[in-house]
Short mmCIF file of C-alpha atoms and ligand atoms in Angstrom, two decimals:
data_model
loop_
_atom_site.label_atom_id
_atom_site.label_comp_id
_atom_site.label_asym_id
_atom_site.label_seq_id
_atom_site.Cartn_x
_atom_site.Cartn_y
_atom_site.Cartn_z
CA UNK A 75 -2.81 -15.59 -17.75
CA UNK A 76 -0.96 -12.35 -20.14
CA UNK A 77 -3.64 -13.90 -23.16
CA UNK A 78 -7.08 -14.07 -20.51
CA UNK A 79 -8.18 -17.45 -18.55
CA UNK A 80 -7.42 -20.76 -19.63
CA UNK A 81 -8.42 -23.98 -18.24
CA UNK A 82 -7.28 -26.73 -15.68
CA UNK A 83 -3.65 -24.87 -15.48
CA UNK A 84 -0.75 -26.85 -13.68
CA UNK A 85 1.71 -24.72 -11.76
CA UNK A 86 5.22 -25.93 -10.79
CA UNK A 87 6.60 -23.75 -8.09
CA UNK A 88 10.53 -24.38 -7.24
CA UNK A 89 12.09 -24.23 -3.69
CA UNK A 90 12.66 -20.23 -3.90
CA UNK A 91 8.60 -19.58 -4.54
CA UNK A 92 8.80 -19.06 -8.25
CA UNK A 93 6.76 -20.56 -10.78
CA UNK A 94 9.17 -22.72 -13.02
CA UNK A 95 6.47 -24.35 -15.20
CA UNK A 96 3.09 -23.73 -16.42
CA UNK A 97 1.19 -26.44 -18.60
CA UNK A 98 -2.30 -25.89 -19.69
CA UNK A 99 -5.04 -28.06 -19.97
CA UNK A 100 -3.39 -30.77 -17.69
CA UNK A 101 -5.16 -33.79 -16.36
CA UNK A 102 -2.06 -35.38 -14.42
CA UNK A 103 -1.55 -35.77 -10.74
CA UNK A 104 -1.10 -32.70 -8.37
CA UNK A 105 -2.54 -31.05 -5.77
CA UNK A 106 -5.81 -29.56 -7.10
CA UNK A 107 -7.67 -26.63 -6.10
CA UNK A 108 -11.14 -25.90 -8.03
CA UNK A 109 -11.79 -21.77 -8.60
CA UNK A 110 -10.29 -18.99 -10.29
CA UNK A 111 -6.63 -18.24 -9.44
CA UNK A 112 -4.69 -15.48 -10.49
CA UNK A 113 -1.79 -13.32 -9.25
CA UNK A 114 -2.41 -11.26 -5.52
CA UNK A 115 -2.46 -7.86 -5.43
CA UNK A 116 0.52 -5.90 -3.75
CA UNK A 117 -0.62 -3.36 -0.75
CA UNK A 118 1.34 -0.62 -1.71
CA UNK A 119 1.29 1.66 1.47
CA UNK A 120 0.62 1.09 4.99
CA UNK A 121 1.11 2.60 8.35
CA UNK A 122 0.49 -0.64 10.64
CA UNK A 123 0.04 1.48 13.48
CA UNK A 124 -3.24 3.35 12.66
CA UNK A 125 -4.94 -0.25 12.22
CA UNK A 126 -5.59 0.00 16.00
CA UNK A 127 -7.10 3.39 16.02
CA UNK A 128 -8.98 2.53 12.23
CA UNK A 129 -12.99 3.90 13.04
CA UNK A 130 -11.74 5.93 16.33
CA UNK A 131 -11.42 9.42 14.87
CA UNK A 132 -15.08 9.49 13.28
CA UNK A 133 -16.17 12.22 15.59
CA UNK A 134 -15.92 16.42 15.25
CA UNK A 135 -13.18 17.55 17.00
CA UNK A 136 -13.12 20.84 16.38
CA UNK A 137 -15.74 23.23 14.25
CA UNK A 138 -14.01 22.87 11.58
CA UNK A 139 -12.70 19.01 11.02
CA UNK A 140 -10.29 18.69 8.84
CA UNK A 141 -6.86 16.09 7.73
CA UNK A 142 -4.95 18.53 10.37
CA UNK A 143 -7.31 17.43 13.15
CA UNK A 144 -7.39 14.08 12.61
CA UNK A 145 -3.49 14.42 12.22
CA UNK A 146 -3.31 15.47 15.90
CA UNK A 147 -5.65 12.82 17.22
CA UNK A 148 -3.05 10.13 14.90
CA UNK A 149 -0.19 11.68 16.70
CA UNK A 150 -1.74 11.07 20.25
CA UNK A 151 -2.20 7.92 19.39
CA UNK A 152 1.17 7.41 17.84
CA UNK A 153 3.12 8.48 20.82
CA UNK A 154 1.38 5.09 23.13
CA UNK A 155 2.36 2.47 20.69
CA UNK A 156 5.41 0.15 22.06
CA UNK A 157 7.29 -2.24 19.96
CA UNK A 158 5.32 -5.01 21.21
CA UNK A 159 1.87 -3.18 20.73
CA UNK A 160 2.97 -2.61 17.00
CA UNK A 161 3.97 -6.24 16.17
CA UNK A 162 0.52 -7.21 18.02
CA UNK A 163 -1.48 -4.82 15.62
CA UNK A 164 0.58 -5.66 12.45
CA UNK A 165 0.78 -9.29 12.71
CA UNK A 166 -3.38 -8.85 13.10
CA UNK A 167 -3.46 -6.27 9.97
CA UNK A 168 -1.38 -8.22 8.29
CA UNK A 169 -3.31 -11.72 8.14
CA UNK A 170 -6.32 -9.62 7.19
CA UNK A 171 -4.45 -8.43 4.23
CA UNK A 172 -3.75 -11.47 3.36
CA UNK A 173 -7.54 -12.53 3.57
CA UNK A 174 -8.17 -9.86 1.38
CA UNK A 175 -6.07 -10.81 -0.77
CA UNK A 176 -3.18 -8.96 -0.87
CA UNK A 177 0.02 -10.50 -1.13
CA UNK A 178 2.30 -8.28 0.36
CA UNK A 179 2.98 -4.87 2.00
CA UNK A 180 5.16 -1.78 1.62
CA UNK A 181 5.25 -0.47 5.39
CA UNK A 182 5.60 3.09 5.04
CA UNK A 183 7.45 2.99 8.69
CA UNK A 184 7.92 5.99 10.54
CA UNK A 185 6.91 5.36 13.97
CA UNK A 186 11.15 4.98 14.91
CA UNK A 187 11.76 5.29 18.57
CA UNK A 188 10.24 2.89 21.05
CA UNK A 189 12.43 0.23 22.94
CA UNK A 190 16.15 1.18 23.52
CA UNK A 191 16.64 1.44 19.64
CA UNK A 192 16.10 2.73 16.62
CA UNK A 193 15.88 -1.15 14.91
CA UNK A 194 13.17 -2.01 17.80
CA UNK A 195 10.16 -0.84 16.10
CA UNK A 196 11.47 -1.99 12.72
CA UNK A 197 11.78 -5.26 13.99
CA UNK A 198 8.65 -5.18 14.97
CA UNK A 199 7.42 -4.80 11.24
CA UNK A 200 9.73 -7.79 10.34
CA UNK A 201 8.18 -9.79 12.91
CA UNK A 202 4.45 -9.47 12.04
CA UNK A 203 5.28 -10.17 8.56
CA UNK A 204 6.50 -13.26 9.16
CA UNK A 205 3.97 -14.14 12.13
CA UNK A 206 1.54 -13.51 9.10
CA UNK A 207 3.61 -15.03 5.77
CA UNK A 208 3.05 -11.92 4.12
CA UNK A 209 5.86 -10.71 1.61
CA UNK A 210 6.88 -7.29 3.16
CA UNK A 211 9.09 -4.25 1.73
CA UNK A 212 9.95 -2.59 4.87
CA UNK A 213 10.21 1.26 3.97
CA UNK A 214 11.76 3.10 6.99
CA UNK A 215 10.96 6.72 6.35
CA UNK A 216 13.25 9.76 6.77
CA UNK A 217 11.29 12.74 9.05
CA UNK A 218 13.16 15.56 10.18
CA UNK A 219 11.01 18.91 9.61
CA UNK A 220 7.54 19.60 10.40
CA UNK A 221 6.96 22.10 7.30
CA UNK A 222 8.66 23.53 3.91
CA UNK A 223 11.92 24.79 4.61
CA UNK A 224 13.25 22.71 8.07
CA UNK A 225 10.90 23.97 10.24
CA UNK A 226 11.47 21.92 13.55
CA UNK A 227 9.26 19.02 14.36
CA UNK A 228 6.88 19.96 16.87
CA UNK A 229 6.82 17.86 20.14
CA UNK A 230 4.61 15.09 19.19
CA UNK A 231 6.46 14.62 16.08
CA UNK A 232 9.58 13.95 17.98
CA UNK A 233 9.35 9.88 18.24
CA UNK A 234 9.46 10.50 14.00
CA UNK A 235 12.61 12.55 13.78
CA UNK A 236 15.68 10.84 12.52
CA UNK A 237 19.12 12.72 11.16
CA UNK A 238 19.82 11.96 8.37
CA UNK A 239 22.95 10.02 9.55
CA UNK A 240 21.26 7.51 11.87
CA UNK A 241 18.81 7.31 8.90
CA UNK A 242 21.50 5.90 6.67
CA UNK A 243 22.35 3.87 9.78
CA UNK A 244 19.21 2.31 9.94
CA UNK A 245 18.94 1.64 6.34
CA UNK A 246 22.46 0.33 6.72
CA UNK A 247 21.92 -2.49 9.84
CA UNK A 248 18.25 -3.52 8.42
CA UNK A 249 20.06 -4.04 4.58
CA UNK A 250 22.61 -6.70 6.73
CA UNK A 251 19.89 -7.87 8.52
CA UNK A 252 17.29 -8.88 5.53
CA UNK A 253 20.25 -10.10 3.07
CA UNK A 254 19.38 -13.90 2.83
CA UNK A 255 15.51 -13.09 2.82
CA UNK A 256 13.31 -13.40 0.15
CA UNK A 257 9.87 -12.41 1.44
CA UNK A 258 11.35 -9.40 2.80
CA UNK A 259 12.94 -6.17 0.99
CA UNK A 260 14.35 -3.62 2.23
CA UNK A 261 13.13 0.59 0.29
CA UNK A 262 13.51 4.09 1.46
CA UNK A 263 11.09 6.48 2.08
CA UNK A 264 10.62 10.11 2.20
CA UNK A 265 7.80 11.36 4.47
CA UNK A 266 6.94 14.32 2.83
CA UNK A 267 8.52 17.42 0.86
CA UNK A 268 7.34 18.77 4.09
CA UNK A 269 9.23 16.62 6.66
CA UNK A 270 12.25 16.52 4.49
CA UNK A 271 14.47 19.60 3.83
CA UNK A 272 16.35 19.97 0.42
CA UNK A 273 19.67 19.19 0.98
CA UNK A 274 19.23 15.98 2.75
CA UNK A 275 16.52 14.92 0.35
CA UNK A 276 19.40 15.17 -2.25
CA UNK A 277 22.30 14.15 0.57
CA UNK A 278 20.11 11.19 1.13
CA UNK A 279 19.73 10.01 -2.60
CA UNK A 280 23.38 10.25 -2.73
CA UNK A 281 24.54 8.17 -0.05
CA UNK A 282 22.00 5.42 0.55
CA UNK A 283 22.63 1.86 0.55
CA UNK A 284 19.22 1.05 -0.27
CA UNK A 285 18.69 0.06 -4.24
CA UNK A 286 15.09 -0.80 -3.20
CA UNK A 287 11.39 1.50 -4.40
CA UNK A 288 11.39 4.97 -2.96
CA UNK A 289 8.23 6.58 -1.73
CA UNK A 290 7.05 9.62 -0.51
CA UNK A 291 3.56 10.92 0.06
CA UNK A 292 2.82 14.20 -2.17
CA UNK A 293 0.66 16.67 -3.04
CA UNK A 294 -2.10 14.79 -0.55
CA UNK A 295 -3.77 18.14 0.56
CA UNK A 296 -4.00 21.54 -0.69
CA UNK A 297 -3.03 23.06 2.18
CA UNK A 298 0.69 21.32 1.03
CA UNK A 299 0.57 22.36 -2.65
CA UNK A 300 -0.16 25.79 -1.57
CA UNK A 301 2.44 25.65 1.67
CA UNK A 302 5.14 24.72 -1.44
CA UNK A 303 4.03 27.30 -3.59
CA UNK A 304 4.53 29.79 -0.64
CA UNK A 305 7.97 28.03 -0.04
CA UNK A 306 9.47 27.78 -3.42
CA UNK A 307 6.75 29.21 -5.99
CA UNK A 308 6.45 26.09 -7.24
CA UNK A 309 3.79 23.04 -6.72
CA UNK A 310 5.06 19.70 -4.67
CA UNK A 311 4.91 17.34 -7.68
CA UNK A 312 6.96 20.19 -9.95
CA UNK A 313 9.19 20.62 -7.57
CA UNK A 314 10.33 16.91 -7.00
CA UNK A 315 11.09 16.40 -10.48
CA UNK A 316 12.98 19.68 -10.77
CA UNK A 317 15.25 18.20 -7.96
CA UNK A 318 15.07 14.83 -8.14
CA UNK A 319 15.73 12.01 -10.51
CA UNK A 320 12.42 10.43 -10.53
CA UNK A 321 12.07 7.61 -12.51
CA UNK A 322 10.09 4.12 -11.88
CA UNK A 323 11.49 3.58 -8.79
CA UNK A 324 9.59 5.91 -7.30
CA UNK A 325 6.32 5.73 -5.81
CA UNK A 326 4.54 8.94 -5.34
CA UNK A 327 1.73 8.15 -2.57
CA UNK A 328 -1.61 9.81 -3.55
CA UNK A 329 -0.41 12.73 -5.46
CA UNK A 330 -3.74 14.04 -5.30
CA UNK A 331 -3.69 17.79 -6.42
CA UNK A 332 -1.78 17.94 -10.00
CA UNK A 333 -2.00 20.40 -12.92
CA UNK A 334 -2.05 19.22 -16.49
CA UNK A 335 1.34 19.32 -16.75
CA UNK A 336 2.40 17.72 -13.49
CA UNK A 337 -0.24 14.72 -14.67
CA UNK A 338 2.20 14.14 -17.65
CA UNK A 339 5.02 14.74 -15.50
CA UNK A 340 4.20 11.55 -13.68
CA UNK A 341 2.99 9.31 -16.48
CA UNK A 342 6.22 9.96 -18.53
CA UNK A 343 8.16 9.23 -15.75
CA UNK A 344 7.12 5.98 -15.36
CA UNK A 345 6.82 6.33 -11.71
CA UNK A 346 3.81 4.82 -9.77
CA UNK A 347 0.82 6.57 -8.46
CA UNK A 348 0.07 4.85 -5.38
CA UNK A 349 -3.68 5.43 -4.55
CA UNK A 350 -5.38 5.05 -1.56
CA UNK A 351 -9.28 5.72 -2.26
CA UNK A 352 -10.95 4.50 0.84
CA UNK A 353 -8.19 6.49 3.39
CA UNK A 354 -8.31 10.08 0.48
CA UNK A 355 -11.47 9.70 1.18
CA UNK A 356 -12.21 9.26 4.66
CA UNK A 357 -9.05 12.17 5.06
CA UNK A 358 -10.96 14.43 2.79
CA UNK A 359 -8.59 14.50 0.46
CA UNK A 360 -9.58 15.13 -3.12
CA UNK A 361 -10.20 13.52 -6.45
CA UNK A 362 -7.18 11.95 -7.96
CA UNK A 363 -7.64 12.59 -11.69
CA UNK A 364 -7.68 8.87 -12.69
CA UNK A 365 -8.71 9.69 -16.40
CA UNK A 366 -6.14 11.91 -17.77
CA UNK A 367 -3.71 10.24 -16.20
CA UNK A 368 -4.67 6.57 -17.75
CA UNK A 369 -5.19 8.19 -20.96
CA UNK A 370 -1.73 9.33 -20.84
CA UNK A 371 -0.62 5.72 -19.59
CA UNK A 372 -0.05 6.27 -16.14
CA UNK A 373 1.17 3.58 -13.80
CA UNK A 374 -0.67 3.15 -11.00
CA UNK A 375 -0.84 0.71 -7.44
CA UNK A 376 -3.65 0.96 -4.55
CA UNK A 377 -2.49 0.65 -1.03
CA UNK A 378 -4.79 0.81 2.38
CA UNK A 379 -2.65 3.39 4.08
CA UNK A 380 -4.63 4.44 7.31
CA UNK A 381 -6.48 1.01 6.96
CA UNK A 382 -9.82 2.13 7.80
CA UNK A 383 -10.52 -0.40 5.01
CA UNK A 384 -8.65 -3.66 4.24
CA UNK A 385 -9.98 -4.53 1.07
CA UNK A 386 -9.29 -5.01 -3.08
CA UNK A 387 -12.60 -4.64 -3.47
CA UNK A 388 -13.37 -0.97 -1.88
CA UNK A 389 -10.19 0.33 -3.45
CA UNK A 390 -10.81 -0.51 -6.49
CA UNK A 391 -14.45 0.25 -6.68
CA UNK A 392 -14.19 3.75 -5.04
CA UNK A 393 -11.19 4.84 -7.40
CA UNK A 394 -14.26 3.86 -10.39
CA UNK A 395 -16.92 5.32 -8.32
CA UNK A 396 -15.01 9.15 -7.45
CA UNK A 397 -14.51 9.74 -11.15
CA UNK A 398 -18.52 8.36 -12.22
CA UNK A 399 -19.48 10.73 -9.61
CA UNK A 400 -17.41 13.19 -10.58
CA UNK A 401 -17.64 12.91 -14.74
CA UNK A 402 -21.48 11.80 -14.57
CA UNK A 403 -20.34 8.63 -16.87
CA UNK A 404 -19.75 4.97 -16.61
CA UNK A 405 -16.47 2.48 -16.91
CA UNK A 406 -14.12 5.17 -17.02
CA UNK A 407 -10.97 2.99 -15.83
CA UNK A 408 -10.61 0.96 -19.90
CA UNK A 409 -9.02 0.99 -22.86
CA UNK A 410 -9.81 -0.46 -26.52
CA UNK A 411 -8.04 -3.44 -25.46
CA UNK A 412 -9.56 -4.03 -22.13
CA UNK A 413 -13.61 -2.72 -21.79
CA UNK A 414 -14.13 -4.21 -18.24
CA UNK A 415 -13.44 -2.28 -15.79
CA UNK A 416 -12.47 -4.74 -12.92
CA UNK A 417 -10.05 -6.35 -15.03
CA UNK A 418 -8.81 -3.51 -16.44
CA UNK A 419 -8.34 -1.45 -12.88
CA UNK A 420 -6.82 -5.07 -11.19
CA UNK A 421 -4.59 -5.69 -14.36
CA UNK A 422 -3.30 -2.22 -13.78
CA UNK A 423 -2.65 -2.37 -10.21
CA UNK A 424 -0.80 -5.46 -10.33
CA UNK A 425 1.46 -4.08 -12.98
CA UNK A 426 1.88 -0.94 -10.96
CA UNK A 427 2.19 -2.55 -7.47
CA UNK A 428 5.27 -5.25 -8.89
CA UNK A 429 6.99 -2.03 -9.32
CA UNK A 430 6.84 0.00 -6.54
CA UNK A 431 6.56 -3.00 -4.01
CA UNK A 432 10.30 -4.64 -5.51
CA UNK A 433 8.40 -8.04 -5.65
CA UNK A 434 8.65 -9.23 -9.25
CA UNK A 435 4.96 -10.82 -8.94
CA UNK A 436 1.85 -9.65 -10.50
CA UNK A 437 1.55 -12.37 -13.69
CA UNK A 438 1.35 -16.10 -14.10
CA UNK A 439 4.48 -16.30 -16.29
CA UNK A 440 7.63 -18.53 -15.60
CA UNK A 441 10.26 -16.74 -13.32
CA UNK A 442 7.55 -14.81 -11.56
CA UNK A 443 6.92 -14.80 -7.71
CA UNK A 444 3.71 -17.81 -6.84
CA UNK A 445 2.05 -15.15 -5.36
CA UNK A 446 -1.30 -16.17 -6.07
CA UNK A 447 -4.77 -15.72 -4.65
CA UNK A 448 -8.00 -18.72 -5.73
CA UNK A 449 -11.45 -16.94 -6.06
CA UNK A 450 -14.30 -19.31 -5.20
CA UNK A 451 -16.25 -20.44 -7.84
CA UNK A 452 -19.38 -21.04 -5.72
CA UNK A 453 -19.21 -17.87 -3.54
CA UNK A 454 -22.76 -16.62 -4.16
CA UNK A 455 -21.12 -13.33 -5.74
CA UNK A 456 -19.50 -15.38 -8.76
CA UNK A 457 -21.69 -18.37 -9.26
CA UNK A 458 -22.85 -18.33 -12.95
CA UNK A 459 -20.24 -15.60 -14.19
CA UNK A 460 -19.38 -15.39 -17.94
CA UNK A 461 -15.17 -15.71 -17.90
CA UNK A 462 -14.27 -11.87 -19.07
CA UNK A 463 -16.83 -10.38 -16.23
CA UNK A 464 -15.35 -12.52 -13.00
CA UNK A 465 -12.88 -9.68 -11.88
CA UNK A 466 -15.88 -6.81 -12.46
CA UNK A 467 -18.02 -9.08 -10.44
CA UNK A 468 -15.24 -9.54 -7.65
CA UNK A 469 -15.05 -5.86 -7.61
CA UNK A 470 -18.52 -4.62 -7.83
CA UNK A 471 -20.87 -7.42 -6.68
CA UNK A 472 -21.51 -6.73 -3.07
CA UNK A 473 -19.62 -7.13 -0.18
CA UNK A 474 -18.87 -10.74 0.18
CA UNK A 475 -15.03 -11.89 -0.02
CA UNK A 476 -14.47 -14.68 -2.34
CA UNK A 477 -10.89 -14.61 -1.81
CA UNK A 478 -10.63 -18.42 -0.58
CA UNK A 479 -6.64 -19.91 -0.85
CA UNK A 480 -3.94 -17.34 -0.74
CA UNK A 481 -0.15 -18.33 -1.41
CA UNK A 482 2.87 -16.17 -1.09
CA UNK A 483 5.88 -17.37 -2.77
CA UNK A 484 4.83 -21.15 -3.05
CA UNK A 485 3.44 -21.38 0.32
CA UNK A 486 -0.29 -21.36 1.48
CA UNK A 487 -1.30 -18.48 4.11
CA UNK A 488 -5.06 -18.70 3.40
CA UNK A 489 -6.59 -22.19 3.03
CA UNK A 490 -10.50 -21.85 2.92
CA UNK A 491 -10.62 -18.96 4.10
CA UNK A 492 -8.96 -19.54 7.01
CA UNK A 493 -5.49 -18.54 8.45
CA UNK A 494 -3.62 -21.13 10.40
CA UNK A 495 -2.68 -18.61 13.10
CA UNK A 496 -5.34 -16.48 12.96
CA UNK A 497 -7.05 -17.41 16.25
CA UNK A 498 -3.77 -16.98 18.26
CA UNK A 499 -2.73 -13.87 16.80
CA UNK A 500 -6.40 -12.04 17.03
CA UNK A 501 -6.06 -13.26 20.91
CA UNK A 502 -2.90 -11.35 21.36
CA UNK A 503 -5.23 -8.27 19.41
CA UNK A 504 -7.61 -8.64 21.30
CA UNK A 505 -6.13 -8.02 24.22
CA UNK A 506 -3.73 -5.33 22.92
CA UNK A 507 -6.96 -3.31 21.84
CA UNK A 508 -8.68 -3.50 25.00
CA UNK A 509 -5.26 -1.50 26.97
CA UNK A 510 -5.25 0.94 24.09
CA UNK A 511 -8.89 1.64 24.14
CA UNK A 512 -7.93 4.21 27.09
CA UNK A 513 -5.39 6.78 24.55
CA UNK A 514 -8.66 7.75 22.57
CA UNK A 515 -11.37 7.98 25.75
C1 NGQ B 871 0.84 9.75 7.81
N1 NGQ B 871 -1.14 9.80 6.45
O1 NGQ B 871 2.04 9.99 7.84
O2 NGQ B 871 0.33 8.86 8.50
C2 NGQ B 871 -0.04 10.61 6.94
C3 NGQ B 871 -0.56 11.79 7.68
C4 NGQ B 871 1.05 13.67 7.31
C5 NGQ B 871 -1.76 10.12 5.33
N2 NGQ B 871 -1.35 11.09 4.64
C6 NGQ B 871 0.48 12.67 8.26
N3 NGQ B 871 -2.80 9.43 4.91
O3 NGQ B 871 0.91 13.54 6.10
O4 NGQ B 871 1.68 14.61 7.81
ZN1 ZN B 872 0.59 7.51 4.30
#
């Protein structure tokens, strides 16, 4: 709860999946679930796809390994994927989101042509979501340049590239199609400053019918910051807010390389960091400096992104563990008002993720989304826990999941531990997987 935990809480939940009543120490009827519940975390940036190729790419390539070479081994891999393959892979992905504990996804969705249209592979998103009862905010992505300054996409970038006009198309036919849903929301998405030229960056703001989050990755690499500086003579995240409005709609995914000033930048703006530790680091991307920016108040949100982890738990402990490694100190991610660290890094990132995700969940309150997750009170990582340490000990005790009942919007996904679909739709995986394996030999 807003004040900390509080006992034997009743929940009513109305017909549209929002809580509409919350009484505390209630000994009525009801259906009754013994742990610790509180509000699911929001996945703030995914690319379903890679799920399938997660663990693949852990081999030298070249003698000098790098994001760029994975890049091109992603890219082979992109170019296989059919509609049906993708809704086979993200139905599996997401059901183990859910498991983890996440509540729902933003699909950061530029894999566009496949099947004999542009709304194929999109409704292939759609489809897993619902396959798996996870809330989704579909982000198709525009991609038209391969570097600063419109340089073409190269050849095995060409299943990306959209105009900008059957872009707004897209957007257009998938805001008609999700109108009446409620699990599923429809944001925009900006691949890169690299993949997106100027004019229809600002064309694009102009003229889409999308009222949704906006995300874009940034800054990820300094190959990028120093590409823009050769570009414009000016860094990625300084150059978005010279030319673009941003505000807390935005989501800037990773922004991993910023100056003092661009850190302030970003925390004034209200806009959301969204951090993805266990994928920056696996990419060899950087440090993103976590304690300036929460000093300053940054928002931020964690998201899985190339999914080589699906798990709470390793985001959140490795964005604690880069900065004790790198500042040689302890519980770095607090304030005065909140010491632990668990809490205060899960508080954060449910704040952050309601944002950027368009789902107004994140708190037991009246009004908000029953998007709720029940830790299990006898899971050997949480017997015996004092109340104000059970998120540090969900974050840093081991590697055991105590995530046990999962609801989105009213409705169970996860009952003790267990997916009701999950055997059928790792089947269909399974057997996916096993043609694929051939695109990486
Ligand atoms: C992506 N992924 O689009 O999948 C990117 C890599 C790029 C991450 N940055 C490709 N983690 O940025 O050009
Ligand atoms: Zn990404």
């Amino acid at each position: 709860m807003p004040a900390g935990w509080s006992r034997n809480v009743a929940l009513d939940i109305n017909e549209s999946g929002l809580i509409s009543n919350i009484i505390s120490n209630y000994s009525g009827q009801g259906e009754h679930y013994a742990g610790y519940a509180m509000p699911g975390q929001n996945n703030i940036h995914s690319h379903a796809f890679q799920r399938a190729m997660a663990g693949l790419t852990e081999f030298t390539s070249s003698t000098n390994d790098s994001f760029w070479t994975w890049r091109d081994i992603m890219y082979r891999f992109a170019g296989q994927i059919s509609p049906a393959d993708l809704e086979v892979i993200a139905s599996q992905l997401y059901l183990e989101m859910l498991k983890a504990g996440y509540v729902s996804v933003c699909e950061f969705h530029y894999l566009h042509h496949g099947g004999n249209s542009n709304l194929a592979m999109s409704n292939a998103i759609l489809k897993a979501a619902k396959n798996a009862g996870i809330a989704l905010a579909h982000l198709p992505v525009l991609y038209m340049a391969s570097g600063f300054g419109g340089k073409p996409l190269m050849e095995d970038q060409l299943r990306f590239g959209l105009d900008l006009e059957s872009y707004l198309n897209l957007l257009s036919e998938l805001k008609k199609q999700l109108e009446n849903e409620i699990d599923q929301k429809l944001g925009m998405a900006f691949h890169s400053l690299r993949a997106v030229p100027e004019e229809a960056l600002k064309e694009c703001l102009l003229k889409s019918p999308v009222s949704g989050p906006i995300h874009i990755h940034i800054a990820e690499q300094l190959q990028e910051v120093n590409d823009c500086l050769t570009w414009s003579g000016r860094r990625p995240v300084e150059w978005l807010y010279d030319h673009g409005n941003v505000d807390k709609n935005w989501c800037l995914v990773h922004a991993t390389h910023l100056n003092d000033d661009e850190i302030t930048l970003i925390a004034g703006s209200g806009a959301i960091a969204g951090l993805c530790p266990t994928t920056e680091a696996n990419l060899g991307d950087g440090l993103f400096p976590l304690k300036k920016y929460l000093e300053q108040n940054g928002r931020i949100a964690i998201g899985s992104d190339s999914h080589i982890s699906v798990s709470i738990i390793e985001e959140l402990r490795w964005l604690e563990y880069g900065q004790r490694l790198k500042h040689n100190r302890r519980n770095i991610a607090v304030d005065e008002e909140e010491i632990h660290t668990g809490s205060y890094l899960y508080r954060k990132c449910l704040e952050g993720g309601s944002t950027a995700s368009g789902f107004d969940n994140g708190a037991i309150t009246v009004g908000k989304r029953a998007d709720l997750i029940i830790l299990d009170e006898s899971s050997p990582i949480l017997v015996g826990t004092p109340d104000n340490a059970i998120i540090d000990r969900f974050i840093f005790n081991g590697n055991q999941n105590p995530v046990r009942h999962v609801m989105v919007a009213g409705k169970w996904v996860v009952r003790d531990y267990k997916h009701a679909r999950e055997d059928e739709i790792f089947h269909e995986f399974a057997a996916t997987m096993g043609r694929l394996k051939k695109i990486l030999d």
